[in-house]
mmCIF file of N, CA and C and ligand atoms in Angstrom:
data_model
loop_
_atom_site.group_PDB
_atom_site.id
_atom_site.type_symbol
_atom_site.label_atom_id
_atom_site.label_comp_id
_atom_site.label_asym_id
_atom_site.label_seq_id
_atom_site.Cartn_x
_atom_site.Cartn_y
_atom_site.Cartn_z
ATOM 1 N N MET A 105 87.872 150.941 119.061
ATOM 2 C CA MET A 105 86.371 151.053 119.319
ATOM 3 C C MET A 105 86.462 151.071 121.041
ATOM 4 N N ALA A 106 85.425 151.909 121.332
ATOM 5 C CA ALA A 106 85.368 152.151 122.885
ATOM 6 C C ALA A 106 84.637 150.715 123.133
ATOM 7 N N THR A 107 84.461 150.469 124.494
ATOM 8 C CA THR A 107 84.287 149.220 124.915
ATOM 9 C C THR A 107 82.619 148.991 125.517
ATOM 10 N N ASN A 108 82.126 150.428 125.112
ATOM 11 C CA ASN A 108 80.612 150.269 125.513
ATOM 12 C C ASN A 108 79.788 150.514 124.085
ATOM 13 N N ARG A 109 80.248 149.499 123.381
ATOM 14 C CA ARG A 109 79.591 149.017 122.177
ATOM 15 C C ARG A 109 79.394 147.678 121.869
ATOM 16 N N THR A 110 78.373 147.197 121.135
ATOM 17 C CA THR A 110 78.119 146.102 121.046
ATOM 18 C C THR A 110 77.728 145.744 119.610
ATOM 19 N N PHE A 111 77.344 144.842 118.853
ATOM 20 C CA PHE A 111 77.225 144.679 117.469
ATOM 21 C C PHE A 111 75.887 143.473 117.331
ATOM 22 N N THR A 112 75.150 143.909 116.621
ATOM 23 C CA THR A 112 73.627 143.145 116.384
ATOM 24 C C THR A 112 73.499 142.946 115.141
ATOM 25 N N MET A 113 72.791 141.606 114.929
ATOM 26 C CA MET A 113 72.039 141.597 113.516
ATOM 27 C C MET A 113 70.904 140.974 113.799
ATOM 28 N N LEU A 114 69.750 141.862 113.065
ATOM 29 C CA LEU A 114 68.158 141.382 113.006
ATOM 30 C C LEU A 114 68.350 140.197 111.808
ATOM 31 N N LYS A 115 68.244 139.249 112.437
ATOM 32 C CA LYS A 115 68.427 137.835 111.415
ATOM 33 C C LYS A 115 67.288 137.530 110.152
ATOM 34 N N PRO A 116 67.403 137.206 109.446
ATOM 35 C CA PRO A 116 66.600 136.813 108.217
ATOM 36 C C PRO A 116 65.168 136.688 108.758
ATOM 37 N N ASP A 117 64.845 135.567 109.663
ATOM 38 C CA ASP A 117 63.379 135.394 110.120
ATOM 39 C C ASP A 117 63.013 136.608 110.653
ATOM 40 N N ALA A 118 63.457 137.698 111.213
ATOM 41 C CA ALA A 118 62.899 138.916 111.915
ATOM 42 C C ALA A 118 62.732 139.812 111.084
ATOM 43 N N VAL A 119 63.435 139.794 109.761
ATOM 44 C CA VAL A 119 63.262 140.736 108.727
ATOM 45 C C VAL A 119 61.980 140.357 107.765
ATOM 46 N N GLU A 120 62.030 139.084 107.638
ATOM 47 C CA GLU A 120 60.967 138.205 106.872
ATOM 48 C C GLU A 120 59.460 138.456 107.405
ATOM 49 N N LYS A 121 59.633 138.345 108.865
ATOM 50 C CA LYS A 121 58.405 138.635 109.442
ATOM 51 C C LYS A 121 57.809 140.168 109.770
ATOM 52 N N GLY A 122 58.774 141.005 109.126
ATOM 53 C CA GLY A 122 58.339 142.638 109.364
ATOM 54 C C GLY A 122 58.614 143.002 110.724
ATOM 55 N N HIS A 123 59.426 142.692 111.328
ATOM 56 C CA HIS A 123 59.769 142.852 112.539
ATOM 57 C C HIS A 123 61.098 143.975 113.054
ATOM 58 N N ILE A 124 61.578 144.337 111.993
ATOM 59 C CA ILE A 124 62.460 145.331 111.988
ATOM 60 C C ILE A 124 62.087 146.606 112.808
ATOM 61 N N GLY A 125 60.843 146.949 112.608
ATOM 62 C CA GLY A 125 60.768 148.409 113.462
ATOM 63 C C GLY A 125 60.573 148.120 114.654
ATOM 64 N N ALA A 126 59.771 147.124 115.209
ATOM 65 C CA ALA A 126 59.469 146.540 116.424
ATOM 66 C C ALA A 126 60.759 146.578 117.180
ATOM 67 N N ILE A 127 61.401 145.637 116.716
ATOM 68 C CA ILE A 127 62.970 145.287 117.250
ATOM 69 C C ILE A 127 63.769 146.773 117.826
ATOM 70 N N LEU A 128 63.902 147.646 116.769
ATOM 71 C CA LEU A 128 64.738 148.651 116.999
ATOM 72 C C LEU A 128 64.006 149.452 117.793
ATOM 73 N N GLU A 129 62.430 149.547 117.691
ATOM 74 C CA GLU A 129 61.976 150.613 118.812
ATOM 75 C C GLU A 129 62.552 150.026 120.172
ATOM 76 N N GLN A 130 62.260 148.629 120.564
ATOM 77 C CA GLN A 130 62.926 148.350 121.912
ATOM 78 C C GLN A 130 64.290 148.402 122.396
ATOM 79 N N ILE A 131 65.012 148.237 121.054
ATOM 80 C CA ILE A 131 66.474 148.351 121.323
ATOM 81 C C ILE A 131 66.520 150.082 121.949
ATOM 82 N N ASN A 132 66.125 150.948 120.927
ATOM 83 C CA ASN A 132 66.365 152.170 121.350
ATOM 84 C C ASN A 132 65.479 152.581 122.731
ATOM 85 N N SER A 133 64.378 152.095 122.973
ATOM 86 C CA SER A 133 63.854 152.379 124.414
ATOM 87 C C SER A 133 64.373 152.009 125.545
ATOM 88 N N SER A 134 65.388 150.982 125.105
ATOM 89 C CA SER A 134 65.896 150.026 126.425
ATOM 90 C C SER A 134 67.673 150.858 126.392
ATOM 91 N N GLY A 135 67.770 152.143 125.840
ATOM 92 C CA GLY A 135 69.001 153.109 125.881
ATOM 93 C C GLY A 135 69.951 152.996 125.357
ATOM 94 N N PHE A 136 70.139 152.154 123.923
ATOM 95 C CA PHE A 136 70.938 151.816 122.978
ATOM 96 C C PHE A 136 70.935 152.960 122.143
ATOM 97 N N ARG A 137 71.795 153.532 121.591
ATOM 98 C CA ARG A 137 72.199 154.664 120.667
ATOM 99 C C ARG A 137 72.606 153.708 119.452
ATOM 100 N N ILE A 138 72.140 153.928 118.091
ATOM 101 C CA ILE A 138 72.637 153.253 117.103
ATOM 102 C C ILE A 138 73.804 154.049 116.447
ATOM 103 N N VAL A 139 74.822 153.457 116.172
ATOM 104 C CA VAL A 139 75.897 154.037 116.091
ATOM 105 C C VAL A 139 76.383 153.834 114.655
ATOM 106 N N ALA A 140 75.678 152.504 113.836
ATOM 107 C CA ALA A 140 76.025 152.381 112.492
ATOM 108 C C ALA A 140 74.822 151.094 112.136
ATOM 109 N N MET A 141 74.291 151.353 111.023
ATOM 110 C CA MET A 141 73.497 150.387 110.633
ATOM 111 C C MET A 141 73.213 150.058 109.030
ATOM 112 N N LYS A 142 72.563 148.974 108.584
ATOM 113 C CA LYS A 142 72.365 148.707 107.391
ATOM 114 C C LYS A 142 71.812 147.467 107.207
ATOM 115 N N LEU A 143 70.800 147.239 105.991
ATOM 116 C CA LEU A 143 69.871 146.410 105.565
ATOM 117 C C LEU A 143 71.218 145.364 104.378
ATOM 118 N N THR A 144 71.454 144.444 104.661
ATOM 119 C CA THR A 144 72.540 143.735 103.729
ATOM 120 C C THR A 144 72.246 142.253 103.843
ATOM 121 N N GLN A 145 72.670 141.528 103.041
ATOM 122 C CA GLN A 145 72.762 139.829 102.816
ATOM 123 C C GLN A 145 74.000 139.459 103.040
ATOM 124 N N MET A 146 74.335 138.610 103.775
ATOM 125 C CA MET A 146 75.548 137.599 103.953
ATOM 126 C C MET A 146 75.579 136.837 102.945
ATOM 127 N N THR A 147 76.716 136.569 102.296
ATOM 128 C CA THR A 147 77.307 135.531 101.569
ATOM 129 C C THR A 147 77.700 134.204 102.149
ATOM 130 N N GLN A 148 77.376 132.941 101.735
ATOM 131 C CA GLN A 148 77.653 131.667 102.338
ATOM 132 C C GLN A 148 79.121 131.827 103.035
ATOM 133 N N ASP A 149 80.209 132.522 102.186
ATOM 134 C CA ASP A 149 81.579 132.713 102.765
ATOM 135 C C ASP A 149 81.687 133.542 103.864
ATOM 136 N N ASP A 150 80.670 134.730 103.763
ATOM 137 C CA ASP A 150 80.523 135.698 104.824
ATOM 138 C C ASP A 150 80.158 135.022 106.345
ATOM 139 N N ALA A 151 79.064 134.151 106.054
ATOM 140 C CA ALA A 151 78.431 133.282 107.136
ATOM 141 C C ALA A 151 79.210 132.403 107.978
ATOM 142 N N ARG A 152 80.046 131.717 106.840
ATOM 143 C CA ARG A 152 81.050 130.652 107.487
ATOM 144 C C ARG A 152 82.167 131.573 108.323
ATOM 145 N N ILE A 153 82.467 132.535 107.679
ATOM 146 C CA ILE A 153 83.555 133.248 108.350
ATOM 147 C C ILE A 153 83.329 133.845 109.799
ATOM 148 N N PHE A 154 81.891 134.380 109.429
ATOM 149 C CA PHE A 154 81.207 135.241 110.839
ATOM 150 C C PHE A 154 81.105 134.054 112.046
ATOM 151 N N TYR A 155 80.751 133.025 111.599
ATOM 152 C CA TYR A 155 80.339 132.210 112.592
ATOM 153 C C TYR A 155 81.339 130.658 112.691
ATOM 154 N N ALA A 156 82.796 131.122 112.601
ATOM 155 C CA ALA A 156 83.795 130.240 112.322
ATOM 156 C C ALA A 156 83.706 129.382 113.618
ATOM 157 N N VAL A 157 83.724 129.943 114.822
ATOM 158 C CA VAL A 157 83.752 129.226 115.937
ATOM 159 C C VAL A 157 82.996 128.093 116.311
ATOM 160 N N HIS A 158 81.865 127.952 115.464
ATOM 161 C CA HIS A 158 80.730 126.681 115.359
ATOM 162 C C HIS A 158 80.877 125.870 113.964
ATOM 163 N N LYS A 159 82.141 126.108 113.540
ATOM 164 C CA LYS A 159 82.013 125.287 112.191
ATOM 165 C C LYS A 159 82.267 123.981 112.447
ATOM 166 N N GLU A 160 82.407 123.265 113.900
ATOM 167 C CA GLU A 160 82.607 122.073 114.049
ATOM 168 C C GLU A 160 80.865 121.337 114.542
ATOM 169 N N ARG A 161 80.064 122.356 114.906
ATOM 170 C CA ARG A 161 78.800 121.889 115.318
ATOM 171 C C ARG A 161 77.889 121.768 114.329
ATOM 172 N N PRO A 162 76.932 120.327 114.746
ATOM 173 C CA PRO A 162 76.196 119.578 113.870
ATOM 174 C C PRO A 162 75.094 120.624 113.094
ATOM 175 N N PHE A 163 74.871 121.885 113.723
ATOM 176 C CA PHE A 163 74.030 122.752 113.008
ATOM 177 C C PHE A 163 74.541 123.782 112.088
ATOM 178 N N PHE A 164 76.061 123.621 111.911
ATOM 179 C CA PHE A 164 76.710 124.790 111.219
ATOM 180 C C PHE A 164 76.280 124.966 109.874
ATOM 181 N N GLY A 165 75.870 123.869 109.149
ATOM 182 C CA GLY A 165 75.354 123.972 107.744
ATOM 183 C C GLY A 165 73.970 124.619 107.719
ATOM 184 N N GLU A 166 73.134 124.208 108.662
ATOM 185 C CA GLU A 166 71.689 124.562 108.659
ATOM 186 C C GLU A 166 71.821 126.336 108.990
ATOM 187 N N LEU A 167 72.964 126.503 109.942
ATOM 188 C CA LEU A 167 73.015 127.921 110.268
ATOM 189 C C LEU A 167 73.615 128.936 109.160
ATOM 190 N N VAL A 168 74.266 128.455 108.585
ATOM 191 C CA VAL A 168 74.755 129.306 106.835
ATOM 192 C C VAL A 168 73.823 129.312 106.299
ATOM 193 N N GLU A 169 72.974 128.352 105.781
ATOM 194 C CA GLU A 169 71.865 128.374 105.030
ATOM 195 C C GLU A 169 70.680 129.525 105.506
ATOM 196 N N TYR A 170 70.465 129.313 106.906
ATOM 197 C CA TYR A 170 69.194 130.369 107.357
ATOM 198 C C TYR A 170 70.096 131.787 107.458
ATOM 199 N N MET A 171 71.281 132.049 107.917
ATOM 200 C CA MET A 171 71.881 133.278 107.808
ATOM 201 C C MET A 171 72.021 133.837 106.448
ATOM 202 N N THR A 172 71.799 133.379 105.381
ATOM 203 C CA THR A 172 72.258 133.901 104.056
ATOM 204 C C THR A 172 70.953 133.796 103.243
ATOM 205 N N ARG A 173 69.848 133.416 103.993
ATOM 206 C CA ARG A 173 68.623 133.069 102.618
ATOM 207 C C ARG A 173 67.768 134.409 102.676
ATOM 208 N N GLY A 174 68.126 135.574 103.339
ATOM 209 C CA GLY A 174 67.613 136.918 102.718
ATOM 210 C C GLY A 174 68.219 137.812 103.516
ATOM 211 N N PRO A 175 67.836 139.132 103.566
ATOM 212 C CA PRO A 175 68.619 140.205 104.230
ATOM 213 C C PRO A 175 68.414 140.233 105.587
ATOM 214 N N ILE A 176 69.377 140.718 105.960
ATOM 215 C CA ILE A 176 69.551 141.071 107.677
ATOM 216 C C ILE A 176 69.565 142.845 107.972
ATOM 217 N N VAL A 177 69.454 143.030 109.102
ATOM 218 C CA VAL A 177 70.072 144.557 109.711
ATOM 219 C C VAL A 177 71.154 144.311 110.391
ATOM 220 N N ALA A 178 72.129 144.712 109.982
ATOM 221 C CA ALA A 178 73.194 144.733 110.809
ATOM 222 C C ALA A 178 73.594 146.103 111.361
ATOM 223 N N ALA A 179 74.044 146.271 112.813
ATOM 224 C CA ALA A 179 73.828 147.622 113.412
ATOM 225 C C ALA A 179 74.946 147.344 114.565
ATOM 226 N N VAL A 180 75.486 148.690 114.814
ATOM 227 C CA VAL A 180 76.338 148.677 116.037
ATOM 228 C C VAL A 180 75.755 149.649 117.010
ATOM 229 N N LEU A 181 75.862 149.145 118.045
ATOM 230 C CA LEU A 181 74.994 149.827 119.181
ATOM 231 C C LEU A 181 75.930 150.316 120.677
ATOM 232 N N GLU A 182 75.304 151.459 121.167
ATOM 233 C CA GLU A 182 76.210 151.854 122.328
ATOM 234 C C GLU A 182 75.420 152.202 123.337
ATOM 235 N N LYS A 183 76.038 151.774 124.447
ATOM 236 C CA LYS A 183 75.525 151.917 125.704
ATOM 237 C C LYS A 183 76.355 151.547 126.868
ATOM 238 N N GLU A 184 76.341 152.102 128.007
ATOM 239 C CA GLU A 184 77.117 151.682 129.170
ATOM 240 C C GLU A 184 77.031 150.167 129.448
ATOM 241 N N ASN A 185 77.954 149.514 129.361
ATOM 242 C CA ASN A 185 77.626 148.036 129.583
ATOM 243 C C ASN A 185 76.941 147.347 128.434
ATOM 244 N N ALA A 186 77.195 147.606 127.303
ATOM 245 C CA ALA A 186 76.604 147.520 126.118
ATOM 246 C C ALA A 186 76.285 146.002 126.082
ATOM 247 N N VAL A 187 77.516 145.319 125.869
ATOM 248 C CA VAL A 187 77.694 143.689 125.605
ATOM 249 C C VAL A 187 76.834 143.051 126.742
ATOM 250 N N GLU A 188 76.757 143.239 127.968
ATOM 251 C CA GLU A 188 76.064 142.450 128.650
ATOM 252 C C GLU A 188 74.674 142.901 128.704
ATOM 253 N N ASP A 189 74.354 144.007 128.822
ATOM 254 C CA ASP A 189 72.727 144.557 128.794
ATOM 255 C C ASP A 189 72.168 144.138 127.407
ATOM 256 N N PHE A 190 72.882 144.050 126.572
ATOM 257 C CA PHE A 190 72.272 143.964 125.165
ATOM 258 C C PHE A 190 71.826 142.257 125.215
ATOM 259 N N ARG A 191 72.837 141.473 125.758
ATOM 260 C CA ARG A 191 72.525 139.979 125.931
ATOM 261 C C ARG A 191 71.413 139.722 126.882
ATOM 262 N N THR A 192 71.268 140.436 127.571
ATOM 263 C CA THR A 192 69.979 140.671 128.859
ATOM 264 C C THR A 192 68.739 140.845 127.998
ATOM 265 N N LEU A 193 68.745 142.008 127.295
ATOM 266 C CA LEU A 193 67.824 142.647 126.366
ATOM 267 C C LEU A 193 67.085 141.293 125.245
ATOM 268 N N ILE A 194 68.149 140.395 124.601
ATOM 269 C CA ILE A 194 67.722 139.712 123.438
ATOM 270 C C ILE A 194 67.259 138.190 124.157
ATOM 271 N N GLY A 195 67.789 138.025 125.581
ATOM 272 C CA GLY A 195 67.242 136.497 126.196
ATOM 273 C C GLY A 195 68.264 135.312 125.558
ATOM 274 N N ALA A 196 67.945 134.373 126.089
ATOM 275 C CA ALA A 196 68.594 133.131 125.934
ATOM 276 C C ALA A 196 68.583 132.557 124.648
ATOM 277 N N THR A 197 69.623 131.870 124.146
ATOM 278 C CA THR A 197 69.599 131.211 122.613
ATOM 279 C C THR A 197 68.328 130.637 121.939
ATOM 280 N N ASN A 198 68.037 129.959 123.222
ATOM 281 C CA ASN A 198 66.273 129.159 122.521
ATOM 282 C C ASN A 198 65.469 129.983 123.500
ATOM 283 N N PRO A 199 64.741 130.380 122.419
ATOM 284 C CA PRO A 199 63.389 131.439 123.043
ATOM 285 C C PRO A 199 62.650 130.409 124.299
ATOM 286 N N ASP A 200 62.440 129.140 124.227
ATOM 287 C CA ASP A 200 62.148 128.758 125.119
ATOM 288 C C ASP A 200 62.362 128.855 126.493
ATOM 289 N N GLU A 201 63.639 129.240 126.736
ATOM 290 C CA GLU A 201 64.158 129.437 128.021
ATOM 291 C C GLU A 201 64.499 131.028 128.296
ATOM 292 N N ALA A 202 64.199 131.796 127.252
ATOM 293 C CA ALA A 202 64.571 133.192 127.298
ATOM 294 C C ALA A 202 63.115 133.988 128.218
ATOM 295 N N ALA A 203 63.917 134.781 128.902
ATOM 296 C CA ALA A 203 62.806 135.561 129.810
ATOM 297 C C ALA A 203 61.880 136.328 129.235
ATOM 298 N N GLU A 204 60.730 136.411 129.883
ATOM 299 C CA GLU A 204 59.435 137.270 129.352
ATOM 300 C C GLU A 204 60.039 138.379 128.631
ATOM 301 N N GLY A 205 59.449 139.010 127.778
ATOM 302 C CA GLY A 205 59.619 140.400 127.426
ATOM 303 C C GLY A 205 61.148 140.624 126.605
ATOM 304 N N THR A 206 61.718 139.469 126.616
ATOM 305 C CA THR A 206 63.155 139.750 125.953
ATOM 306 C C THR A 206 62.765 139.530 124.192
ATOM 307 N N ILE A 207 63.718 140.002 123.500
ATOM 308 C CA ILE A 207 63.215 140.148 121.975
ATOM 309 C C ILE A 207 63.013 138.673 121.445
ATOM 310 N N ARG A 208 63.934 137.656 122.026
ATOM 311 C CA ARG A 208 63.786 136.337 121.575
ATOM 312 C C ARG A 208 62.497 135.762 121.994
ATOM 313 N N LYS A 209 62.386 135.931 123.189
ATOM 314 C CA LYS A 209 61.167 135.474 123.607
ATOM 315 C C LYS A 209 59.774 135.853 122.998
ATOM 316 N N LYS A 210 59.839 137.141 122.468
ATOM 317 C CA LYS A 210 59.044 137.912 121.610
ATOM 318 C C LYS A 210 58.844 137.450 120.123
ATOM 319 N N TYR A 211 60.021 137.214 119.666
ATOM 320 C CA TYR A 211 59.914 137.250 118.302
ATOM 321 C C TYR A 211 60.544 135.739 117.421
ATOM 322 N N ALA A 212 61.359 135.128 118.476
ATOM 323 C CA ALA A 212 62.038 133.872 117.779
ATOM 324 C C ALA A 212 61.314 132.694 117.797
ATOM 325 N N ALA A 213 61.213 132.045 116.560
ATOM 326 C CA ALA A 213 60.452 130.797 116.688
ATOM 327 C C ALA A 213 61.236 129.586 116.916
ATOM 328 N N SER A 214 62.684 129.584 117.035
ATOM 329 C CA SER A 214 63.397 128.293 117.555
ATOM 330 C C SER A 214 64.738 128.665 117.954
ATOM 331 N N ILE A 215 65.468 127.777 118.441
ATOM 332 C CA ILE A 215 66.841 127.765 118.977
ATOM 333 C C ILE A 215 67.439 128.347 117.817
ATOM 334 N N GLY A 216 67.295 127.851 116.604
ATOM 335 C CA GLY A 216 68.186 127.981 115.196
ATOM 336 C C GLY A 216 67.562 129.421 114.762
ATOM 337 N N GLU A 217 66.269 129.633 114.550
ATOM 338 C CA GLU A 217 65.552 130.924 113.961
ATOM 339 C C GLU A 217 65.211 131.775 115.163
ATOM 340 N N ASN A 218 66.362 132.262 115.777
ATOM 341 C CA ASN A 218 66.110 133.237 116.809
ATOM 342 C C ASN A 218 66.182 134.662 116.709
ATOM 343 N N ALA A 219 65.933 135.282 115.737
ATOM 344 C CA ALA A 219 65.728 136.503 115.410
ATOM 345 C C ALA A 219 66.512 137.580 115.405
ATOM 346 N N VAL A 220 67.750 137.616 116.595
ATOM 347 C CA VAL A 220 68.716 138.585 116.624
ATOM 348 C C VAL A 220 69.814 137.822 117.121
ATOM 349 N N HIS A 221 70.798 138.590 116.754
ATOM 350 C CA HIS A 221 72.560 138.243 117.173
ATOM 351 C C HIS A 221 72.923 139.426 118.288
ATOM 352 N N GLY A 222 73.697 139.024 119.359
ATOM 353 C CA GLY A 222 74.179 139.734 120.193
ATOM 354 C C GLY A 222 75.579 139.505 120.245
ATOM 355 N N SER A 223 76.664 140.321 120.509
ATOM 356 C CA SER A 223 78.080 140.034 120.708
ATOM 357 C C SER A 223 78.189 139.563 122.076
ATOM 358 N N ASP A 224 79.044 138.575 122.465
ATOM 359 C CA ASP A 224 79.299 138.114 123.492
ATOM 360 C C ASP A 224 80.343 138.293 124.544
ATOM 361 N N SER A 225 81.246 139.363 123.790
ATOM 362 C CA SER A 225 82.565 140.198 124.464
ATOM 363 C C SER A 225 82.739 141.318 123.796
ATOM 364 N N ASN A 226 83.610 142.106 124.452
ATOM 365 C CA ASN A 226 83.775 143.293 123.967
ATOM 366 C C ASN A 226 84.620 143.155 122.769
ATOM 367 N N GLU A 227 85.557 142.048 122.857
ATOM 368 C CA GLU A 227 86.600 141.674 122.054
ATOM 369 C C GLU A 227 85.655 141.330 120.486
ATOM 370 N N ASN A 228 84.688 140.423 120.628
ATOM 371 C CA ASN A 228 84.045 139.747 119.434
ATOM 372 C C ASN A 228 83.212 141.046 119.166
ATOM 373 N N ALA A 229 82.552 142.123 119.888
ATOM 374 C CA ALA A 229 81.910 143.162 119.316
ATOM 375 C C ALA A 229 82.706 144.129 118.651
ATOM 376 N N ARG A 230 83.953 144.384 118.864
ATOM 377 C CA ARG A 230 84.870 145.032 118.021
ATOM 378 C C ARG A 230 85.065 144.013 116.603
ATOM 379 N N ILE A 231 85.332 142.778 116.464
ATOM 380 C CA ILE A 231 85.439 142.277 115.451
ATOM 381 C C ILE A 231 84.413 142.121 114.569
ATOM 382 N N GLU A 232 83.139 141.906 114.958
ATOM 383 C CA GLU A 232 82.076 141.623 114.398
ATOM 384 C C GLU A 232 81.762 143.009 113.864
ATOM 385 N N SER A 233 81.797 144.318 114.383
ATOM 386 C CA SER A 233 81.539 145.457 114.015
ATOM 387 C C SER A 233 82.372 145.799 112.912
ATOM 388 N N ALA A 234 83.818 145.552 112.792
ATOM 389 C CA ALA A 234 84.789 145.491 111.828
ATOM 390 C C ALA A 234 84.368 144.595 110.412
ATOM 391 N N PHE A 235 83.910 143.531 110.915
ATOM 392 C CA PHE A 235 83.409 142.594 109.873
ATOM 393 C C PHE A 235 82.315 143.395 108.947
ATOM 394 N N HIS A 236 81.374 144.035 109.326
ATOM 395 C CA HIS A 236 80.239 144.633 108.759
ATOM 396 C C HIS A 236 80.502 146.054 108.338
ATOM 397 N N PHE A 237 81.397 146.909 109.077
ATOM 398 C CA PHE A 237 81.689 148.431 109.129
ATOM 399 C C PHE A 237 83.109 148.825 108.828
ATOM 400 N N SER A 238 83.067 149.953 108.286
ATOM 401 C CA SER A 238 84.295 150.423 108.370
ATOM 402 C C SER A 238 84.504 151.789 109.241
ATOM 403 N N GLY A 239 85.432 152.068 109.783
ATOM 404 C CA GLY A 239 85.523 153.267 111.033
ATOM 405 C C GLY A 239 84.589 154.322 110.467
ATOM 406 N N ARG A 240 84.617 154.685 109.184
ATOM 407 C CA ARG A 240 83.945 156.179 108.534
ATOM 408 C C ARG A 240 82.303 155.676 108.672
ATOM 409 N N GLU A 241 81.870 154.590 108.779
ATOM 410 C CA GLU A 241 80.489 154.085 108.881
ATOM 411 C C GLU A 241 79.920 154.276 110.130
ATOM 412 N N MET A 242 80.808 154.080 111.384
ATOM 413 C CA MET A 242 80.068 154.401 112.569
ATOM 414 C C MET A 242 80.146 155.709 113.177
ATOM 415 N N PHE A 243 79.138 156.175 113.555
ATOM 416 C CA PHE A 243 78.700 157.396 114.314
ATOM 417 C C PHE A 243 78.688 157.527 115.882
HETATM 418 P P1 LIG B 773 73.978 132.914 120.744
HETATM 419 O O1 LIG B 773 73.480 133.644 119.204
HETATM 420 O O2 LIG B 773 72.876 133.098 121.834
HETATM 421 O O3 LIG B 773 75.232 133.584 121.124
HETATM 422 P P2 LIG B 773 75.465 130.722 119.791
HETATM 423 O O4 LIG B 773 75.497 129.455 120.851
HETATM 424 O O5 LIG B 773 76.742 131.525 119.592
HETATM 425 O O6 LIG B 773 74.191 131.543 120.445
HETATM 426 O O7 LIG B 773 74.960 130.115 118.516
HETATM 427 C C1 LIG B 773 74.725 130.794 117.423
HETATM 428 C C2 LIG B 773 73.497 130.635 116.679
HETATM 429 O O8 LIG B 773 73.892 129.376 116.369
HETATM 430 C C3 LIG B 773 72.296 130.829 117.503
HETATM 431 O O9 LIG B 773 71.809 132.283 117.537
HETATM 432 C C4 LIG B 773 71.290 130.128 116.518
HETATM 433 O O10 LIG B 773 71.063 130.800 115.490
HETATM 434 C C5 LIG B 773 72.309 128.886 116.090
HETATM 435 N N1 LIG B 773 72.375 127.807 116.927
HETATM 436 C C6 LIG B 773 72.829 127.656 118.288
HETATM 437 N N2 LIG B 773 72.481 126.402 118.910
HETATM 438 C C7 LIG B 773 71.611 125.554 117.894
HETATM 439 C C8 LIG B 773 71.212 124.386 117.709
HETATM 440 O O11 LIG B 773 71.260 123.749 118.694
HETATM 441 N N3 LIG B 773 70.571 124.366 116.582
HETATM 442 C C9 LIG B 773 70.279 125.191 115.427
HETATM 443 N N4 LIG B 773 70.828 126.304 115.495
HETATM 444 C C10 LIG B 773 71.628 126.806 116.533
HETATM 445 MG MG1 LIG B 774 77.362 133.627 120.162
#
C-alpha cells in the first residue's frame, strides 16, 4: 500500500451519538479521500488483537469492552502526509488536551471514549487497514 494512506475508526460512542455524518464531512473537507469504508462490529478477539500493544495497560479491559459494545465505521483514507495530517485533525488522545476544532475536541467525551482512531505510523496504517479490509475492498 502507498504510504499516503492512513486507517481510521469512528468508535462506538461516535456512532451511538449519531456523529458519523459530521465526522466524515470534516474528514472529506480536510482533503482526505475515502479509499475503503464499512460499518462493522469488532469481536472481543478482534479488539484484543487490534490493541495488543496496550495489553499490559490498566485500561486494556475497559478499552476492549468499549470498542466491542456497538458498531464502528472502519475506513482507509488517502491524502499527502496522511498519517501525520490525520493525527493533527483528530487531536490529542485526551479531549481535554485536544486543540480547538479537532474531531476529538468536538466529539470525544473522555480519554477512553474519544470518538475516533487514527494510525500512528505508515507501518501501522498498513497493518490496521489489512486487519479490516482485503486489497480488493480498497479503491
Ligand atoms: P491514540 O488513540 O491517541 O493513539 P493510544 O495511547 O494509542 O491513543 O491509546 C489507544 C486508545 O486507548 C485511546 O484512543 C483510548 O480509547 C484508550 N485509552 C488510552 N489511554 C487511556 C486511559 O488512560 N484510560 C482509558 N482509555 C485510554
Ligand atoms: Mg495509538
